[in-house]
CSV table of C-alpha atoms in Angstrom, one decimal:
chain,number,residue,atom,x,y,z
A,1,UNK,CA,-67.1,-0.2,70.9
A,2,UNK,CA,-66.9,-3.4,72.9
A,3,UNK,CA,-65.0,-6.2,71.2
A,4,UNK,CA,-64.3,-9.8,71.9
A,5,UNK,CA,-61.3,-11.3,70.2
A,6,UNK,CA,-59.1,-14.4,70.3
A,7,UNK,CA,-56.3,-15.9,68.3
A,8,UNK,CA,-53.5,-14.8,65.9
A,9,UNK,CA,-53.3,-14.7,62.2
A,10,UNK,CA,-55.6,-13.3,59.4
A,11,UNK,CA,-58.5,-11.4,60.8
A,12,UNK,CA,-62.1,-12.7,60.6
A,13,UNK,CA,-64.6,-10.0,61.6
A,14,UNK,CA,-67.9,-11.5,62.9
A,15,UNK,CA,-70.9,-9.2,62.7
A,16,UNK,CA,-74.0,-10.2,64.8
A,17,UNK,CA,-77.7,-9.5,64.2
A,18,UNK,CA,-80.9,-8.8,66.2
A,19,UNK,CA,-81.5,-9.5,69.0
A,20,UNK,CA,-77.9,-10.8,69.6
A,21,UNK,CA,-74.5,-9.7,70.7
A,22,UNK,CA,-70.9,-10.7,70.1
A,23,UNK,CA,-71.7,-13.7,72.2
A,24,UNK,CA,-73.7,-15.4,69.4
A,25,UNK,CA,-70.3,-16.0,67.7
A,26,UNK,CA,-68.7,-17.7,70.8
A,27,UNK,CA,-68.5,-21.1,69.0
A,28,UNK,CA,-66.9,-19.6,65.9
A,29,UNK,CA,-64.5,-17.4,67.9
A,30,UNK,CA,-63.0,-20.4,69.7
A,31,UNK,CA,-63.0,-22.7,66.6
A,32,UNK,CA,-61.5,-20.3,64.1
A,33,UNK,CA,-58.9,-19.0,66.6
A,34,UNK,CA,-57.8,-22.6,67.1
A,35,UNK,CA,-57.4,-22.9,63.3
A,36,UNK,CA,-55.0,-20.0,62.9
A,37,UNK,CA,-57.2,-17.0,62.6
A,38,UNK,CA,-57.7,-13.9,64.7
A,39,UNK,CA,-61.4,-13.8,65.5
A,40,UNK,CA,-62.9,-10.4,66.3
A,41,UNK,CA,-66.6,-9.9,67.2
A,42,UNK,CA,-67.9,-6.5,68.3
A,43,UNK,CA,-71.1,-5.6,70.0
A,44,UNK,CA,-72.6,-3.3,67.3
A,45,UNK,CA,-73.7,0.3,67.8
A,46,UNK,CA,-76.6,0.3,70.3
A,47,UNK,CA,-76.0,-3.2,71.6
A,48,UNK,CA,-74.4,-4.6,74.8
A,49,UNK,CA,-71.4,-2.7,76.1
A,50,UNK,CA,-71.0,-0.5,73.0
A,51,UNK,CA,-72.2,3.1,72.9
A,52,UNK,CA,-75.9,3.7,71.9
A,53,UNK,CA,-76.7,7.1,70.5
A,54,UNK,CA,-80.2,8.3,71.3
A,55,UNK,CA,-81.2,9.6,67.9
A,56,UNK,CA,-82.9,7.2,65.5
A,57,UNK,CA,-81.1,8.6,62.4
A,58,UNK,CA,-77.7,7.6,64.0
A,59,UNK,CA,-78.3,4.0,62.9
A,60,UNK,CA,-78.2,4.2,59.2
A,61,UNK,CA,-76.2,1.8,57.0
A,62,UNK,CA,-73.6,4.5,56.6
A,63,UNK,CA,-73.1,4.9,60.3
A,64,UNK,CA,-72.9,1.1,60.8
A,65,UNK,CA,-70.4,0.5,58.0
A,66,UNK,CA,-68.4,3.5,59.3
A,67,UNK,CA,-68.2,1.8,62.7
A,68,UNK,CA,-66.9,-1.3,61.0
A,69,UNK,CA,-64.2,0.6,59.1
A,70,UNK,CA,-63.1,2.5,62.2
A,71,UNK,CA,-62.9,-0.8,64.1
A,72,UNK,CA,-60.8,-2.4,61.3
A,73,UNK,CA,-58.5,0.7,61.3
A,74,UNK,CA,-58.0,0.2,65.0
A,75,UNK,CA,-57.5,-3.6,65.2
A,76,UNK,CA,-56.2,-4.5,61.8
A,77,UNK,CA,-54.2,-1.6,60.5
A,78,UNK,CA,-51.6,-4.0,59.2
A,79,UNK,CA,-54.1,-5.9,57.0
A,80,UNK,CA,-55.4,-4.3,53.9
A,81,UNK,CA,-58.3,-6.8,53.6
A,82,UNK,CA,-60.0,-9.0,56.1
A,83,UNK,CA,-62.4,-11.9,56.1
A,84,UNK,CA,-66.0,-11.1,57.2
A,85,UNK,CA,-68.8,-13.3,58.5
A,86,UNK,CA,-72.3,-11.8,59.1
A,87,UNK,CA,-75.7,-13.0,60.3
A,88,UNK,CA,-79.1,-11.4,60.2
A,89,UNK,CA,-78.6,-7.6,60.5
A,90,UNK,CA,-74.9,-8.4,60.6
A,91,UNK,CA,-75.3,-10.0,57.1
A,92,UNK,CA,-76.9,-6.8,55.8
A,93,UNK,CA,-74.1,-4.7,57.2
A,94,UNK,CA,-71.6,-7.1,55.6
A,95,UNK,CA,-73.4,-6.6,52.2
A,96,UNK,CA,-73.3,-2.8,52.7
A,97,UNK,CA,-69.6,-3.1,53.6
A,98,UNK,CA,-68.9,-5.0,50.3
A,99,UNK,CA,-70.8,-2.3,48.4
A,100,UNK,CA,-69.2,0.7,50.0
A,101,UNK,CA,-65.7,-0.6,50.8
A,102,UNK,CA,-64.9,-3.8,48.8
A,103,UNK,CA,-61.2,-2.8,49.1
A,104,UNK,CA,-61.3,-3.9,52.8
A,105,UNK,CA,-63.0,-7.3,52.3
A,106,UNK,CA,-61.0,-10.4,51.3
A,107,UNK,CA,-64.0,-12.7,51.3
A,108,UNK,CA,-67.4,-13.0,53.0
A,109,UNK,CA,-69.5,-15.7,54.5
A,110,UNK,CA,-73.1,-14.6,55.1
A,111,UNK,CA,-75.9,-16.4,57.0
A,112,UNK,CA,-79.7,-16.1,56.8
A,113,UNK,CA,-80.1,-12.8,55.0
A,114,UNK,CA,-79.6,-12.6,51.2
A,115,UNK,CA,-78.5,-9.6,49.2
A,116,UNK,CA,-81.5,-7.7,47.9
A,117,UNK,CA,-80.5,-5.2,45.3
A,118,UNK,CA,-82.2,-1.8,45.7
A,119,UNK,CA,-85.4,-1.4,43.8
A,120,UNK,CA,-85.8,2.3,43.0
A,121,UNK,CA,-89.5,1.9,42.4
A,122,UNK,CA,-90.5,0.3,45.7
A,123,UNK,CA,-90.0,1.7,49.2
A,124,UNK,CA,-89.4,-1.3,51.5
A,125,UNK,CA,-91.9,-0.3,54.2
A,126,UNK,CA,-94.6,0.2,51.7
A,127,UNK,CA,-93.9,-3.3,50.5
A,128,UNK,CA,-93.9,-4.9,54.0
A,129,UNK,CA,-97.2,-3.2,54.8
A,130,UNK,CA,-98.9,-4.2,51.5
A,131,UNK,CA,-97.7,-7.8,51.7
A,132,UNK,CA,-97.9,-8.5,55.5
A,133,UNK,CA,-99.9,-5.8,57.1
A,134,UNK,CA,-99.3,-3.5,60.0
A,135,UNK,CA,-98.8,-6.3,62.5
A,136,UNK,CA,-95.6,-7.5,60.7
A,137,UNK,CA,-92.8,-7.1,63.2
A,138,UNK,CA,-90.8,-4.6,61.1
A,139,UNK,CA,-93.9,-2.4,60.8
A,140,UNK,CA,-94.5,-2.7,64.5
A,141,UNK,CA,-90.9,-1.6,65.2
A,142,UNK,CA,-91.3,1.8,63.5
A,143,UNK,CA,-92.9,3.9,66.2
A,144,UNK,CA,-90.2,4.9,68.7
A,145,UNK,CA,-91.0,3.7,72.2
A,146,UNK,CA,-94.1,1.7,71.3
A,147,UNK,CA,-92.7,-1.9,71.0
A,148,UNK,CA,-90.1,-1.2,73.7
A,149,UNK,CA,-93.0,-0.5,76.2
A,150,UNK,CA,-94.6,-3.9,75.2
A,151,UNK,CA,-91.3,-5.7,75.6
A,152,UNK,CA,-90.9,-4.1,79.0
A,153,UNK,CA,-94.2,-5.5,80.1
A,154,UNK,CA,-93.3,-9.0,78.8
A,155,UNK,CA,-89.8,-8.9,80.5
A,156,UNK,CA,-86.4,-9.0,78.9
A,157,UNK,CA,-85.8,-12.8,79.4
A,158,UNK,CA,-89.2,-13.7,77.9
A,159,UNK,CA,-88.7,-11.5,74.9
A,160,UNK,CA,-85.2,-13.0,74.2
A,161,UNK,CA,-86.5,-16.5,74.6
A,162,UNK,CA,-89.4,-15.8,72.3
A,163,UNK,CA,-87.1,-14.5,69.5
A,164,UNK,CA,-84.4,-17.1,70.0
A,165,UNK,CA,-86.9,-20.1,70.0
A,166,UNK,CA,-89.1,-18.8,67.1
A,167,UNK,CA,-89.4,-21.6,64.6
A,168,UNK,CA,-92.2,-20.6,62.4
A,169,UNK,CA,-90.9,-20.3,58.8
A,170,UNK,CA,-93.5,-17.7,58.0
A,171,UNK,CA,-93.5,-14.0,58.8
A,172,UNK,CA,-93.3,-12.9,62.4
A,173,UNK,CA,-96.4,-10.9,63.5
A,174,UNK,CA,-96.6,-8.9,66.8
A,175,UNK,CA,-100.2,-7.7,67.2
A,176,UNK,CA,-100.6,-4.8,69.6
A,177,UNK,CA,-100.9,-6.0,73.2
A,178,UNK,CA,-100.7,-9.7,72.2
A,179,UNK,CA,-96.9,-10.1,72.3
A,180,UNK,CA,-95.8,-13.3,70.5
A,181,UNK,CA,-99.2,-14.9,70.9
A,182,UNK,CA,-98.5,-16.7,74.1
A,183,UNK,CA,-99.9,-16.1,77.6
A,184,UNK,CA,-97.6,-13.9,79.7
A,185,UNK,CA,-96.8,-16.8,82.1
A,186,UNK,CA,-96.3,-19.5,79.4
A,187,UNK,CA,-93.2,-21.6,79.9
A,188,UNK,CA,-90.8,-21.4,76.9
A,189,UNK,CA,-88.8,-24.6,76.4
A,190,UNK,CA,-85.2,-24.0,75.3
A,191,UNK,CA,-83.6,-26.0,72.5
A,192,UNK,CA,-80.5,-28.0,73.1
A,193,UNK,CA,-78.2,-25.3,71.6
A,194,UNK,CA,-79.5,-22.5,74.0
A,195,UNK,CA,-79.0,-22.8,77.7
A,196,UNK,CA,-80.5,-20.8,80.5
A,197,UNK,CA,-77.0,-19.5,81.1
A,198,UNK,CA,-76.8,-18.2,77.6
A,199,UNK,CA,-80.2,-16.4,77.9
A,200,UNK,CA,-79.1,-14.9,81.2
A,201,UNK,CA,-76.0,-13.5,79.6
A,202,UNK,CA,-78.0,-11.9,76.8
A,203,UNK,CA,-80.6,-10.6,79.3
A,204,UNK,CA,-78.0,-9.1,81.5
A,205,UNK,CA,-76.8,-6.9,78.6
A,206,UNK,CA,-80.3,-6.0,77.4
A,207,UNK,CA,-81.4,-5.1,80.9
A,208,UNK,CA,-78.7,-2.5,80.9
A,209,UNK,CA,-78.8,-1.3,77.2
A,210,UNK,CA,-82.4,-2.0,76.3
A,211,UNK,CA,-83.7,-3.0,72.9
A,212,UNK,CA,-84.0,0.4,71.4
A,213,UNK,CA,-80.5,0.5,69.8
A,214,UNK,CA,-81.1,-2.7,67.9
A,215,UNK,CA,-84.7,-1.7,66.9
A,216,UNK,CA,-83.4,1.6,65.6
A,217,UNK,CA,-81.7,-0.3,62.8
A,218,UNK,CA,-85.2,-1.2,61.5
A,219,UNK,CA,-86.4,2.4,61.9
A,220,UNK,CA,-83.8,3.4,59.3
A,221,UNK,CA,-85.0,1.0,56.6
A,222,UNK,CA,-86.6,3.8,54.5
A,223,UNK,CA,-83.7,6.2,55.1
A,224,UNK,CA,-81.3,3.5,54.0
A,225,UNK,CA,-83.3,3.0,50.9
A,226,UNK,CA,-82.8,6.7,50.1
A,227,UNK,CA,-79.1,6.7,51.0
A,228,UNK,CA,-78.5,3.7,48.8
A,229,UNK,CA,-79.6,5.5,45.7
A,230,UNK,CA,-76.1,5.9,44.3
A,231,UNK,CA,-75.6,2.1,44.5
A,232,UNK,CA,-78.7,1.3,42.5
A,233,UNK,CA,-77.7,-1.5,40.2
A,234,UNK,CA,-74.4,-2.1,41.9
A,235,UNK,CA,-73.2,-5.7,42.4
A,236,UNK,CA,-71.3,-7.5,45.1
A,237,UNK,CA,-67.8,-8.1,43.6
A,238,UNK,CA,-66.0,-9.8,46.6
A,239,UNK,CA,-66.0,-13.6,46.9
A,240,UNK,CA,-69.1,-14.7,48.9
A,241,UNK,CA,-70.4,-17.9,50.3
A,242,UNK,CA,-74.0,-17.8,51.4
A,243,UNK,CA,-74.7,-20.6,53.9
A,244,UNK,CA,-78.4,-21.2,53.2
A,245,UNK,CA,-77.4,-22.4,49.7
A,246,UNK,CA,-76.2,-25.4,51.8
A,247,UNK,CA,-79.3,-27.2,53.1
A,248,UNK,CA,-79.1,-27.7,56.9
A,249,UNK,CA,-81.7,-30.0,58.3
A,250,UNK,CA,-83.5,-29.3,61.6
A,251,UNK,CA,-82.3,-25.7,62.1
A,252,UNK,CA,-83.9,-22.4,62.3
A,253,UNK,CA,-82.7,-18.8,61.9
A,254,UNK,CA,-79.9,-18.8,64.4
A,255,UNK,CA,-77.8,-21.4,62.5
A,256,UNK,CA,-74.4,-20.4,63.8
A,257,UNK,CA,-75.5,-21.2,67.3
A,258,UNK,CA,-77.6,-24.2,66.4
A,259,UNK,CA,-75.0,-26.1,64.3
A,260,UNK,CA,-71.7,-24.4,65.1
A,261,UNK,CA,-69.5,-27.2,64.0
A,262,UNK,CA,-71.0,-27.4,60.6
A,263,UNK,CA,-71.0,-23.6,60.1
A,264,UNK,CA,-67.4,-23.4,61.4
A,265,UNK,CA,-66.4,-26.0,58.8
A,266,UNK,CA,-68.1,-24.0,55.9
A,267,UNK,CA,-66.4,-20.8,57.0
A,268,UNK,CA,-62.9,-22.4,57.4
A,269,UNK,CA,-63.1,-24.3,54.1
A,270,UNK,CA,-64.2,-21.2,52.1
A,271,UNK,CA,-61.6,-18.8,53.7
A,272,UNK,CA,-58.8,-21.4,53.1
A,273,UNK,CA,-59.1,-20.6,49.4
A,274,UNK,CA,-57.8,-17.1,49.8
């Protein structure tokens, strides 16, 4: 597992989402390290410079939380509990971590993805298809190799720019052969918080590792639903701050990169209580 870290003190584990890397936490790593924390941000299983098993079932919630526990055992053996910050899929993994191993989490700050208790009567993919249809991006991600082939035709940098600049508050649809709905040669303007250099860093890692690892997380949504049966009705018991309870004007999904100073302040102020 590839890990970026900086600073000394109580450990804060930063868990990234899709289609990101440890790099999406660069502002938080620097800021929180300067405030007396040890910031640790891995590339998750299947991403960047971390190992990427080939088998789809190797990306369940149990595997992902297992990776986190193994990482904490390796880098924070002296700390019984650590602080955790998650975004997107990283937020989901953080929720799972708090369900499975609350004994390892001092407090959690999560961004962009709420905790959805397991509904034993509704399989998630059936819900997505019924509500949004087959072109909904999570549905399109299910067939191994299919969306990867379309992304390959579009080009890695274009795919990353499309995801990172997506601002529509509604569901993301990816109709077959139509990509994100833009012409293949369309220019994608980058926002002020995202530079060409940032995109090139992401692209350099995705050119090497591909998108399959990250997409495999989505391919385990149904299996996760089955594996989570023992936790039906379970509640998150660790202290949590969910950032979107705070209203941030003029930002989209990638809020830790879009408004790093404000997000850093929320993280610091919350963790100072413990």
